[in-house]
Amino acid sequence: MRRNGKTWVTGNSQFDVAILTWIYGIKPAFIFDTLSMARALYGIDVGNSAKKLAERFNLPPKGFATQSSDGLYELTAEVEKELADYCKHDVFLCEKFLDNMLPQFPKKELKLIDATIRMFTEPQLALDKDLLQTAISDDESLRASLLGKLNVKEEELASNDKFAAVLSAIGIDPPTKISPTTGKEAYAFAKNDALFQQILNGDNEEAVLLCEARMKVKSTQERTRAQRFLDIAGRADGLLPVPVNYAHTRTLRWGAAKGSNINMQNLKRGGKLRKSIVAPPGYKCVAGDLSQIEPRVLAHLADFTELLEIFKSGEDAYALFGRIMFGMPTLNKIDNSELRQSSKSAMLGAGYRLGWASFASQLLVGFLGAPPVRYDRVFMKQLGISGQTVVEFMTGYPHEGRRGAAAGAERLERMMEIPHTCTDKELLVHCVCAKEIIDRYRRASEPIVSFWGFLDKMIATVIAVPDAAPVTHKCLTFMPGKIKLPNGLFMTYDKIKVETDDIGRPQYSYWNGKTYKALHSGILAENVTSGTARCVIGDGMLRVQPRYRCAVPIHDEAVYVIPDAEVDEALVWIKDQLTAPVSYLPGIPLDATIGAAQRYGESKA
């Protein structure tokens, strides 16, 4: 394969450059992708197709010539000329798109776009066909075994009404919920429904098996993806083109290309699909993952020096923060595992203004991928919660004064909206514990609470005000309708709308291309933290890139394919590059876990 000395500019480079590379054997010297650039500059909500960009830049419209040839096997001279003119106009538009965007686009981010396209057009990872075939066969066998053991037919599990009847027949009340789409009562049979999860994790073995069989029948994702991997493994080179989009999300993170059926961002940990991704012979997969990067970034943005010192110590951050949060100087992972887990949950989720009701609800399903948890009286005692505190949860806390009774009634109403299969008394204990953890997190994290206040002010006085002057906070610049990140690109919030709630407080929302979504300090805290963390991992990848090209970025992880002889040195060097000092986050203590193995799924402990 020859490398062409030319720079290539296209609007859908994964497709176009794949043809150039795979069919014609030409690797461009550098790849510009105008679609990727537009997503990063103008946001993901406005549409960045060639048609939309032509309108944005006041250029002649793209046209519809391809419709003339739709379904034709032989082109007339007239249609062929129409297509040729259409093609020439496409080339003209693509050049003009680049001319308009290039002056405002950060050069280093262009390198990441080029690298992202090459993850697909010049793949580095291989696939284990035997393991993939085993994964497909095992899945089919498990489904058949479950159906046979339970003496049910596949259609009885696939149909909501029939599955409800099957559950009723064994004495289980089919769980229901109010559908957010229709506003009517519907069965709660989705994997992330709390009531379904509680049956799945309950003591009725037959019901558990039925729910597992239901998920096997309804979920085709793993089978579809395994088959897709197996089909790809039949390519001439046996390598896996990785279809990821640059600036796929509002926070500019990478995401799976639409329609790819092989989303690398959500492969199950420990699953056969992860293990089926391998380095070619003579190479190893090296995966470097920035440790707790979002809590570290949030602490830096909020000037939470106490938490930054905990991270800097290199010790168990969740246990050390738990000592502050619970007032226990000796709290540790071995003796206080539940309290440490609560500290971890709070550190990873409560920093984005998570409320007690949402926390309680997510715990019952499984918080951030952890197993489902329901706090009980034993745990309540560990937290030091008295019976009086439970009463005050229902009737009002002393600091709430005259509105205490109404506030207590509101809490009980919110509590009863949480889907549950436990008794109401058990749910009360669970919610009181969840509120105590959220309250303790906020008391222990005053700088983060203050940061929320600052972000609410930025929404009200800058982001939602069309002619407001920009305000800079550390590495972020708040502007009308957008926030500039340290890499020079933007997170956008279009068509901001301001309404008032029933007591006159302003409520902000933005248009996401389909509907209006709430905008408040919790959303913004998560966005600025995630977006800044994305800059950190992107800069780390750029430091590694001259020596090793990233095979795939997965959240805060970068995966590389390294020759066997270089692995030991590369492990140290890549970690140093990923955790190098960050100029726009001065003093932030970074850390990374890194490992190597033939299989990607075994490259990290």
Coordinates of C-alpha atoms in Angstrom, one line a residue:
M1 CA 0.0 0.0 0.0
R2 CA 1.4 3.4 -1.0
R3 CA 1.1 6.6 1.0
N4 CA -0.2 9.5 -1.1
G5 CA 1.5 12.8 -0.4
K6 CA -1.8 14.7 -0.8
T7 CA -4.1 16.0 1.9
W8 CA -7.6 14.7 1.4
V9 CA -10.8 16.6 2.3
T10 CA -14.1 14.8 2.4
G11 CA -17.4 15.2 4.2
N12 CA -17.8 11.6 5.2
S13 CA -14.3 10.4 5.5
Q14 CA -14.9 7.0 7.0
F15 CA -16.6 5.9 3.9
D16 CA -14.7 7.8 1.3
V17 CA -11.2 7.2 2.6
A18 CA -12.0 3.5 3.3
I19 CA -12.7 3.1 -0.4
L20 CA -9.5 5.0 -1.2
T21 CA -7.4 2.8 1.1
W22 CA -9.0 -0.6 0.9
I23 CA -9.9 -0.6 -2.9
Y24 CA -7.1 1.6 -4.3
G25 CA -4.4 1.0 -1.8
I26 CA -3.7 4.7 -1.1
K27 CA -3.3 6.2 2.4
P28 CA -3.7 10.0 2.4
A29 CA -0.9 12.0 4.1
F30 CA -3.5 13.8 6.1
I31 CA -7.3 13.6 6.3
F32 CA -9.7 16.5 6.9
D33 CA -13.3 15.6 7.7
T34 CA -15.7 18.5 7.4
L35 CA -18.5 16.6 9.2
S36 CA -16.4 16.0 12.3
M37 CA -15.2 19.6 12.2
A38 CA -18.8 20.9 12.0
R39 CA -20.0 18.8 14.9
A40 CA -17.2 20.2 17.1
L41 CA -17.8 23.8 16.0
Y42 CA -21.6 24.1 15.8
G43 CA -22.8 21.3 18.0
I44 CA -24.7 18.1 17.6
D45 CA -28.2 19.5 17.7
V46 CA -28.3 21.7 14.5
G47 CA -27.5 19.2 11.8
N48 CA -24.2 19.2 10.0
S49 CA -24.9 17.5 6.7
A50 CA -23.6 19.0 3.4
K51 CA -27.1 20.4 2.8
K52 CA -27.1 22.1 6.2
L53 CA -23.6 23.4 5.9
A54 CA -24.3 24.9 2.5
E55 CA -27.2 26.8 4.1
R56 CA -25.0 27.9 7.0
F57 CA -22.3 29.3 4.7
N58 CA -24.8 30.8 2.2
L59 CA -23.5 28.5 -0.6
P60 CA -25.4 27.1 -3.6
P61 CA -27.5 24.2 -2.4
K62 CA -26.2 20.7 -2.6
G63 CA -28.9 19.5 -5.1
F64 CA -30.7 16.2 -5.6
A65 CA -29.1 14.6 -8.6
T66 CA -28.6 11.2 -7.0
Q67 CA -32.3 10.7 -7.0
S68 CA -32.2 10.7 -10.8
S69 CA -30.1 7.5 -10.7
D70 CA -31.9 5.8 -7.9
G71 CA -32.7 2.2 -9.0
L72 CA -31.0 2.5 -12.4
Y73 CA -28.5 -0.1 -13.6
E74 CA -27.6 1.7 -16.8
L75 CA -27.2 5.5 -16.9
T76 CA -28.4 7.6 -19.7
A77 CA -26.0 10.3 -21.0
E78 CA -28.3 12.9 -19.5
V79 CA -28.3 11.3 -16.1
E80 CA -24.6 10.7 -16.2
K81 CA -23.9 14.4 -17.0
E82 CA -26.3 15.4 -14.2
L83 CA -24.3 13.1 -11.8
A84 CA -21.0 14.5 -13.0
D85 CA -22.1 18.1 -12.4
Y86 CA -23.5 17.1 -9.0
C87 CA -20.1 15.5 -8.1
K88 CA -18.2 18.6 -9.2
H89 CA -20.5 20.8 -7.1
D90 CA -20.0 18.4 -4.1
V91 CA -16.2 18.9 -4.4
F92 CA -16.7 22.7 -4.6
L93 CA -18.9 22.7 -1.5
C94 CA -16.4 20.5 0.4
E95 CA -13.6 22.9 -0.3
K96 CA -15.7 25.9 0.7
F97 CA -16.7 24.1 4.0
L98 CA -13.1 23.6 4.8
D99 CA -12.3 27.3 3.9
N100 CA -15.0 28.5 6.3
M101 CA -14.1 26.2 9.3
L102 CA -10.3 25.8 9.1
P103 CA -9.4 29.3 10.4
Q104 CA -11.4 28.8 13.6
F105 CA -10.4 25.1 14.2
P106 CA -7.6 24.2 16.7
K107 CA -4.8 22.5 14.8
K108 CA -4.1 19.9 17.4
E109 CA -7.8 18.7 17.2
L110 CA -7.4 18.3 13.5
K111 CA -4.8 15.6 14.3
L112 CA -7.3 13.8 16.5
I113 CA -9.8 13.9 13.6
D114 CA -7.2 12.4 11.3
A115 CA -6.4 9.7 13.9
T116 CA -10.1 8.9 14.4
I117 CA -10.7 8.3 10.7
R118 CA -7.7 6.0 10.5
M119 CA -9.0 3.9 13.3
F120 CA -11.5 2.8 10.7
T121 CA -9.6 3.0 7.5
E122 CA -6.3 1.7 8.8
P123 CA -7.4 -0.8 11.6
Q124 CA -4.9 -2.3 14.0
L125 CA -6.9 -4.7 16.1
A126 CA -7.8 -8.3 15.1
L127 CA -10.5 -10.7 16.0
D128 CA -10.6 -14.3 17.4
K129 CA -13.1 -16.1 15.1
D130 CA -13.2 -19.2 17.2
L131 CA -14.1 -17.3 20.4
L132 CA -16.8 -15.3 18.5
Q133 CA -18.3 -18.5 17.2
T134 CA -18.3 -19.9 20.7
A135 CA -20.0 -16.8 22.0
I136 CA -22.8 -17.1 19.4
S137 CA -23.2 -20.9 20.1
D138 CA -23.1 -20.4 23.9
D139 CA -25.8 -17.7 23.6
E140 CA -28.0 -19.9 21.5
S141 CA -27.5 -22.9 23.9
L142 CA -28.3 -20.8 27.0
R143 CA -31.5 -19.5 25.4
A144 CA -32.6 -23.0 24.4
S145 CA -31.7 -24.4 27.9
L146 CA -33.6 -21.7 29.7
L147 CA -36.7 -22.1 27.5
G148 CA -36.5 -25.9 27.9
K149 CA -36.0 -25.7 31.7
L150 CA -38.9 -23.3 32.1
N151 CA -41.1 -25.1 29.6
V152 CA -42.0 -21.9 27.9
K153 CA -42.0 -20.8 24.3
E154 CA -40.0 -17.9 22.9
E155 CA -43.2 -16.0 21.9
E156 CA -44.5 -16.2 25.5
L157 CA -41.4 -14.2 26.7
A158 CA -41.3 -11.8 23.8
S159 CA -44.9 -10.6 24.1
N160 CA -45.5 -8.3 27.1
D161 CA -49.0 -9.5 27.7
K162 CA -48.0 -13.2 27.5
F163 CA -45.0 -12.6 29.7
A164 CA -47.2 -10.9 32.2
A165 CA -49.5 -14.0 32.2
V166 CA -46.5 -16.3 32.7
L167 CA -45.4 -14.3 35.8
S168 CA -49.0 -14.3 37.1
A169 CA -49.2 -18.0 36.8
I170 CA -46.3 -18.4 39.3
G171 CA -47.7 -15.9 41.7
I172 CA -45.7 -12.8 40.7
D173 CA -47.6 -9.6 40.1
P174 CA -46.4 -8.2 36.7
P175 CA -44.7 -4.9 37.5
T176 CA -46.1 -1.7 35.9
K177 CA -45.1 1.9 35.5
I178 CA -46.5 5.1 33.9
S179 CA -45.0 5.3 30.4
P180 CA -43.2 8.6 29.9
T181 CA -44.2 8.5 26.3
T182 CA -47.9 7.8 26.5
G183 CA -48.6 8.8 30.2
K184 CA -50.5 5.6 30.6
E185 CA -49.8 2.5 32.7
A186 CA -47.5 0.0 31.0
Y187 CA -45.6 -3.1 32.0
A188 CA -42.2 -2.4 33.6
F189 CA -40.3 -5.1 31.8
A190 CA -37.2 -3.1 30.6
K191 CA -33.8 -4.1 31.9
N192 CA -33.4 -0.7 33.7
D193 CA -36.8 -0.8 35.3
A194 CA -36.4 -1.0 39.1
L195 CA -39.3 -3.4 39.6
F196 CA -38.1 -5.8 36.9
Q197 CA -34.6 -5.6 38.5
Q198 CA -35.9 -6.5 41.9
I199 CA -37.6 -9.6 40.5
L200 CA -34.4 -10.5 38.6
N201 CA -32.5 -10.2 41.9
G202 CA -35.1 -11.6 44.1
D203 CA -35.5 -15.0 45.9
N204 CA -38.0 -16.6 43.6
E205 CA -35.7 -18.8 41.5
E206 CA -38.3 -19.5 38.8
A207 CA -39.1 -15.8 38.4
V208 CA -35.4 -15.0 38.2
L209 CA -34.9 -17.6 35.4
L210 CA -38.0 -16.3 33.6
C211 CA -36.6 -12.7 33.7
E212 CA -33.2 -13.9 32.5
A213 CA -34.9 -15.9 29.7
R214 CA -36.9 -12.8 28.8
M215 CA -33.8 -10.7 28.5
K216 CA -32.1 -13.3 26.4
V217 CA -35.1 -13.4 24.0
K218 CA -35.6 -9.6 23.8
S219 CA -32.0 -8.5 23.7
T220 CA -30.3 -9.3 20.4
Q221 CA -27.5 -6.8 20.8
E222 CA -24.8 -9.2 21.9
R223 CA -25.8 -11.8 19.3
T224 CA -26.0 -9.2 16.5
R225 CA -22.6 -7.7 17.5
A226 CA -20.9 -11.0 17.8
Q227 CA -22.2 -12.0 14.4
R228 CA -21.1 -8.6 13.0
F229 CA -17.6 -9.2 14.5
L230 CA -17.5 -12.7 13.0
D231 CA -18.4 -11.3 9.6
I232 CA -15.7 -8.7 9.9
A233 CA -13.2 -11.3 10.9
G234 CA -13.6 -12.8 7.4
R235 CA -12.0 -9.7 5.8
A236 CA -8.8 -10.4 3.8
D237 CA -6.6 -8.8 6.5
G238 CA -8.7 -10.0 9.4
L239 CA -8.5 -6.6 11.1
L240 CA -11.4 -4.7 12.8
P241 CA -12.2 -1.3 11.4
V242 CA -13.3 0.8 14.4
P243 CA -16.2 3.0 13.5
V244 CA -16.1 5.9 16.0
N245 CA -17.2 9.5 15.5
Y246 CA -15.1 12.4 16.6
A247 CA -17.1 14.9 18.7
H248 CA -20.1 12.5 18.8
T249 CA -21.5 14.0 22.0
R250 CA -22.2 17.5 23.4
T251 CA -19.0 17.2 25.5
L252 CA -17.0 16.3 22.3
R253 CA -16.4 12.7 23.4
W254 CA -16.0 9.9 20.9
G255 CA -19.0 7.7 20.2
A256 CA -20.1 4.8 18.0
A257 CA -20.8 5.7 14.3
K258 CA -24.5 5.3 13.6
G259 CA -25.5 1.9 12.1
S260 CA -22.2 0.3 12.8
N261 CA -23.6 -2.5 15.1
I262 CA -20.3 -2.7 16.9
N263 CA -20.3 0.0 19.5
M264 CA -16.9 -0.3 21.1
Q265 CA -18.0 2.1 23.9
N266 CA -20.2 -0.3 25.8
L267 CA -18.7 -3.8 25.4
K268 CA -19.5 -5.8 28.6
R269 CA -16.5 -6.1 30.9
G270 CA -15.3 -9.7 31.2
G271 CA -17.5 -10.7 28.2
K272 CA -16.5 -12.8 25.3
L273 CA -16.8 -9.8 22.9
R274 CA -14.1 -7.9 24.7
K275 CA -11.9 -10.9 24.8
S276 CA -12.4 -11.6 21.1
I277 CA -10.6 -8.4 20.2
V278 CA -7.0 -9.2 20.0
A279 CA -3.6 -7.9 18.9
P280 CA -2.2 -9.5 15.8
P281 CA 0.7 -12.0 16.3
G282 CA 3.8 -10.4 17.6
Y283 CA 1.8 -7.6 19.2
K284 CA 0.0 -6.8 22.5
C285 CA -3.1 -4.7 23.3
V286 CA -2.0 -1.9 25.7
A287 CA -4.9 -0.1 27.4
G288 CA -4.3 3.1 29.5
D289 CA -7.2 4.4 31.5
L290 CA -7.2 7.7 33.4
S291 CA -8.2 6.9 36.9
Q292 CA -11.1 8.8 38.5
I293 CA -10.5 11.6 36.0
E294 CA -14.0 13.2 36.3
P295 CA -13.9 13.6 40.1
R296 CA -10.4 15.0 39.8
V297 CA -11.4 17.5 37.2
L298 CA -14.5 18.6 39.1
A299 CA -12.4 19.0 42.3
H300 CA -10.0 21.3 40.3
L301 CA -12.8 23.3 38.7
A302 CA -14.4 23.8 42.1
D303 CA -11.1 24.5 44.0
F304 CA -11.8 21.6 46.3
T305 CA -8.3 21.4 47.6
E306 CA -9.0 18.8 50.3
L307 CA -10.2 16.3 47.7
L308 CA -7.3 17.1 45.4
E309 CA -4.9 16.4 48.3
I310 CA -6.6 13.0 48.7
F311 CA -6.0 12.2 45.1
K312 CA -2.5 13.4 45.3
S313 CA -1.8 11.0 48.2
G314 CA -2.2 8.0 45.9
E315 CA -4.1 6.1 48.6
D316 CA -7.6 4.7 48.5
A317 CA -9.5 7.9 47.6
Y318 CA -13.0 6.5 48.3
A319 CA -11.9 5.4 51.8
L320 CA -10.2 8.7 52.6
F321 CA -13.1 10.8 51.4
G322 CA -15.4 8.5 53.3
R323 CA -13.5 9.4 56.5
I324 CA -14.4 13.0 55.9
M325 CA -17.9 12.3 54.8
F326 CA -18.9 10.0 57.6
G327 CA -16.6 11.5 60.3
M328 CA -14.8 8.2 60.8
P329 CA -11.0 8.6 60.9
T330 CA -10.3 4.9 60.6
L331 CA -12.7 4.0 57.7
N332 CA -11.2 1.5 55.4
K333 CA -12.2 -0.9 52.6
I334 CA -11.9 -4.1 54.7
D335 CA -13.8 -3.1 57.9
N336 CA -16.2 -0.6 56.4
S337 CA -16.9 -1.9 52.9
E338 CA -20.5 -0.6 52.7
L339 CA -19.6 2.9 53.9
R340 CA -16.7 3.0 51.5
Q341 CA -19.0 1.9 48.6
S342 CA -21.4 4.7 49.6
S343 CA -18.5 7.2 49.6
K344 CA -17.5 5.9 46.1
S345 CA -21.1 6.2 44.8
A346 CA -21.4 9.8 46.2
M347 CA -18.0 10.8 44.8
L348 CA -18.8 9.5 41.3
G349 CA -22.4 10.7 41.1
A350 CA -23.4 13.2 43.7
G351 CA -21.0 15.9 42.3
Y352 CA -23.5 16.5 39.6
R353 CA -26.2 17.6 42.1
L354 CA -27.8 14.2 42.3
G355 CA -30.9 14.3 44.5
W356 CA -31.7 11.8 47.2
A357 CA -34.8 10.4 45.4
S358 CA -32.8 9.8 42.1
F359 CA -30.0 8.3 44.1
A360 CA -32.4 6.0 46.0
S361 CA -34.1 4.9 42.8
Q362 CA -30.8 4.3 40.9
L363 CA -29.5 2.2 43.9
L364 CA -32.4 -0.2 43.6
V365 CA -31.6 -0.8 39.9
G366 CA -27.8 -0.7 40.3
F367 CA -25.9 2.6 40.7
L368 CA -23.4 3.2 37.9
G369 CA -23.3 -0.4 36.9
A370 CA -22.9 -1.8 40.4
P371 CA -25.3 -4.5 41.7
P372 CA -28.7 -3.4 43.1
V373 CA -28.6 -2.2 46.7
R374 CA -31.4 -1.5 49.2
Y375 CA -30.3 0.1 52.4
D376 CA -31.7 -1.6 55.5
R377 CA -32.0 -0.9 59.3
V378 CA -28.6 -2.4 59.9
F379 CA -27.0 0.1 57.5
M380 CA -29.1 2.9 58.9
K381 CA -27.6 2.1 62.3
Q382 CA -24.1 2.3 60.8
L383 CA -24.9 5.7 59.5
G384 CA -26.0 6.7 63.0
I385 CA -29.6 7.6 61.9
S386 CA -32.0 7.8 64.8
G387 CA -35.8 7.1 64.8
Q388 CA -36.3 10.8 65.2
T389 CA -34.5 11.5 61.9
V390 CA -36.9 9.1 60.2
V391 CA -39.9 10.9 61.7
E392 CA -38.5 14.3 60.6
F393 CA -38.0 13.0 57.1
M394 CA -41.8 12.4 57.0
T395 CA -43.0 15.4 59.0
G396 CA -40.4 18.1 58.5
Y397 CA -36.9 18.9 59.8
P398 CA -36.4 21.6 62.4
H399 CA -34.6 23.9 59.9
E400 CA -37.6 23.8 57.6
G401 CA -39.7 25.8 60.0
R402 CA -43.4 26.3 59.1
R403 CA -43.1 24.7 55.7
G404 CA -41.7 21.5 57.3
A405 CA -45.0 19.6 57.2
A406 CA -45.4 20.4 53.5
A407 CA -41.8 19.5 52.8
G408 CA -42.2 16.2 54.5
A409 CA -45.4 15.4 52.6
E410 CA -43.5 16.2 49.3
R411 CA -40.7 13.8 50.3
L412 CA -43.2 11.0 51.0
E413 CA -44.8 11.7 47.7
R414 CA -41.5 11.5 45.8
M415 CA -40.6 8.4 47.8
M416 CA -43.8 6.6 46.7
E417 CA -43.0 7.5 43.1
I418 CA -39.9 5.3 43.2
P419 CA -40.7 1.8 41.7
H420 CA -40.2 -0.8 44.4
T421 CA -41.1 -4.3 45.4
C422 CA -40.1 -4.0 49.1
T423 CA -42.6 -2.8 51.7
D424 CA -43.2 0.9 52.1
K425 CA -41.5 0.8 55.5
E426 CA -38.4 -0.8 53.9
L427 CA -38.5 1.8 51.2
L428 CA -38.7 4.6 53.8
V429 CA -35.5 3.3 55.5
H430 CA -33.8 3.1 52.1
C431 CA -34.7 6.6 51.2
V432 CA -33.8 8.1 54.6
C433 CA -30.3 6.5 54.2
A434 CA -30.0 7.7 50.7
K435 CA -30.8 11.3 51.7
E436 CA -28.4 11.1 54.6
I437 CA -25.6 10.1 52.2
I438 CA -26.4 12.9 49.8
D439 CA -26.6 15.4 52.7
R440 CA -23.3 14.2 54.1
Y441 CA -21.7 14.4 50.7
R442 CA -22.8 18.0 50.3
R443 CA -21.7 19.0 53.8
A444 CA -18.3 17.4 53.1
S445 CA -18.0 19.0 49.6
E446 CA -18.9 22.7 50.2
P447 CA -16.6 23.9 47.3
I448 CA -18.6 21.7 44.9
V449 CA -21.9 23.0 46.2
S450 CA -20.6 26.6 45.8
F451 CA -19.5 25.6 42.2
W452 CA -23.1 24.7 41.5
G453 CA -24.2 28.1 42.6
F454 CA -21.6 29.7 40.2
L455 CA -22.9 27.6 37.3
D456 CA -26.5 28.5 38.0
K457 CA -25.3 32.2 37.9
M458 CA -23.6 31.5 34.5
I459 CA -26.8 30.1 33.1
A460 CA -28.9 33.0 34.2
T461 CA -26.5 35.8 33.4
V462 CA -24.4 34.6 30.4
I463 CA -25.5 31.4 28.7
A464 CA -29.2 32.4 28.5
V465 CA -28.5 36.1 27.7
P466 CA -27.9 36.6 23.9
D467 CA -25.7 39.7 24.3
A468 CA -23.9 38.9 27.5
A469 CA -20.2 39.4 27.8
P470 CA -18.0 36.2 28.1
V471 CA -16.9 35.1 31.6
T472 CA -13.8 33.0 32.1
H473 CA -13.4 30.6 35.0
K474 CA -10.1 28.7 35.0
C475 CA -9.9 26.9 31.6
L476 CA -13.6 27.5 30.7
T477 CA -15.2 30.5 29.0
F478 CA -18.9 30.9 29.4
M479 CA -20.6 32.6 26.4
P480 CA -24.2 33.1 25.2
G481 CA -25.4 29.7 24.1
K482 CA -22.1 27.9 24.6
I483 CA -19.1 27.2 26.7
K484 CA -15.5 27.2 25.3
L485 CA -13.4 24.3 26.4
P486 CA -9.6 24.4 26.9
N487 CA -9.0 22.8 23.5
G488 CA -10.7 25.8 21.8
L489 CA -13.9 24.1 20.9
F490 CA -17.4 24.5 22.2
M491 CA -20.2 22.8 24.0
T492 CA -23.4 24.4 22.6
Y493 CA -26.9 25.0 24.1
D494 CA -29.3 26.2 21.4
K495 CA -32.6 28.1 21.5
I496 CA -32.5 28.5 25.3
K497 CA -36.0 28.9 26.8
V498 CA -36.8 30.5 30.2
E499 CA -40.0 29.6 32.1
T500 CA -41.0 29.9 35.8
D501 CA -42.1 27.1 38.1
D502 CA -45.1 27.3 40.4
I503 CA -43.4 29.6 42.9
G504 CA -41.8 31.9 40.3
R505 CA -38.3 30.5 40.1
P506 CA -36.7 30.6 36.6
Q507 CA -36.4 27.2 34.8
Y508 CA -34.0 27.0 31.8
S509 CA -34.0 24.5 29.0
Y510 CA -32.3 24.2 25.6
W511 CA -33.3 22.6 22.3
N512 CA -31.5 19.3 21.6
G513 CA -32.7 18.9 18.0
K514 CA -35.8 17.0 19.0
T515 CA -37.2 18.5 22.2
Y516 CA -36.4 20.9 25.0
K517 CA -34.1 19.5 27.8
A518 CA -33.6 21.0 31.3
L519 CA -30.5 23.1 31.8
H520 CA -29.3 23.6 35.4
S521 CA -26.1 23.5 37.4
G522 CA -26.2 19.7 37.8
I523 CA -26.3 19.2 34.0
L524 CA -23.7 21.9 33.5
A525 CA -21.4 20.5 36.2
E526 CA -21.5 17.1 34.4
N527 CA -20.9 18.7 31.0
V528 CA -18.0 21.0 31.9
T529 CA -16.4 18.1 33.8
S530 CA -16.8 15.6 31.1
G531 CA -15.8 18.0 28.4
T532 CA -12.6 19.1 30.2
A533 CA -11.8 15.4 31.0
R534 CA -12.2 14.7 27.2
C535 CA -9.5 17.5 26.6
V536 CA -7.2 15.7 29.0
I537 CA -7.5 12.3 27.4
G538 CA -7.3 13.9 23.9
D539 CA -4.1 15.7 24.8
G540 CA -2.6 12.5 26.2
M541 CA -3.4 10.7 23.0
L542 CA -1.7 13.5 21.0
R543 CA 1.5 13.1 23.1
V544 CA 1.5 9.4 22.4
Q545 CA 0.5 9.7 18.7
P546 CA 3.9 10.4 17.2
R547 CA 5.1 7.0 18.4
Y548 CA 1.9 4.9 18.7
R549 CA -1.4 5.6 16.9
C550 CA -4.5 5.0 19.1
A551 CA -6.5 1.9 18.0
V552 CA -9.7 3.0 19.8
P553 CA -10.7 5.5 22.5
I554 CA -13.2 4.1 25.0
H555 CA -14.4 6.8 27.5
D556 CA -11.3 7.8 29.4
E557 CA -9.2 4.9 28.0
A558 CA -6.9 4.7 25.0
V559 CA -6.0 1.4 23.5
Y560 CA -2.8 0.8 21.5
V561 CA -1.3 -2.1 19.6
I562 CA 2.4 -2.4 20.6
P563 CA 5.1 -4.8 19.3
D564 CA 6.0 -7.4 21.8
A565 CA 9.6 -6.2 22.1
E566 CA 8.5 -2.7 23.1
V567 CA 5.6 -3.5 25.5
D568 CA 7.5 -3.2 28.8
E569 CA 9.0 0.2 27.9
A570 CA 5.7 1.3 26.3
L571 CA 3.7 0.6 29.5
V572 CA 5.8 3.2 31.4
W573 CA 6.1 5.7 28.6
I574 CA 2.4 5.7 27.6
K575 CA 1.3 6.1 31.3
D576 CA 3.7 9.1 31.6
Q577 CA 2.2 10.7 28.5
L578 CA -1.4 10.2 29.6
T579 CA -0.6 11.7 33.1
A580 CA 1.7 14.5 32.1
P581 CA 1.1 17.9 33.7
V582 CA -1.8 19.8 32.1
S583 CA -1.2 23.5 31.5
Y584 CA -4.9 24.4 31.8
L585 CA -5.4 22.4 35.0
P586 CA -2.3 23.4 36.9
G587 CA -1.4 21.1 39.7
I588 CA -4.2 18.6 39.1
P589 CA -3.0 15.1 40.3
L590 CA -3.5 12.6 37.5
D591 CA -3.1 8.9 37.6
A592 CA -3.8 6.0 35.2
T593 CA -4.1 2.3 35.2
I594 CA -2.3 0.5 32.3
G595 CA -1.8 -3.0 31.3
A596 CA -1.0 -5.3 28.3
A597 CA -2.3 -8.6 27.0
Q598 CA -2.9 -10.4 23.8
R599 CA -6.7 -9.9 24.3
Y600 CA -8.1 -6.4 24.9
G601 CA -10.5 -7.8 27.5
E602 CA -7.5 -9.0 29.6
S603 CA -5.3 -5.9 29.2
K604 CA -6.5 -4.4 32.5
A605 CA -7.0 -6.0 35.9

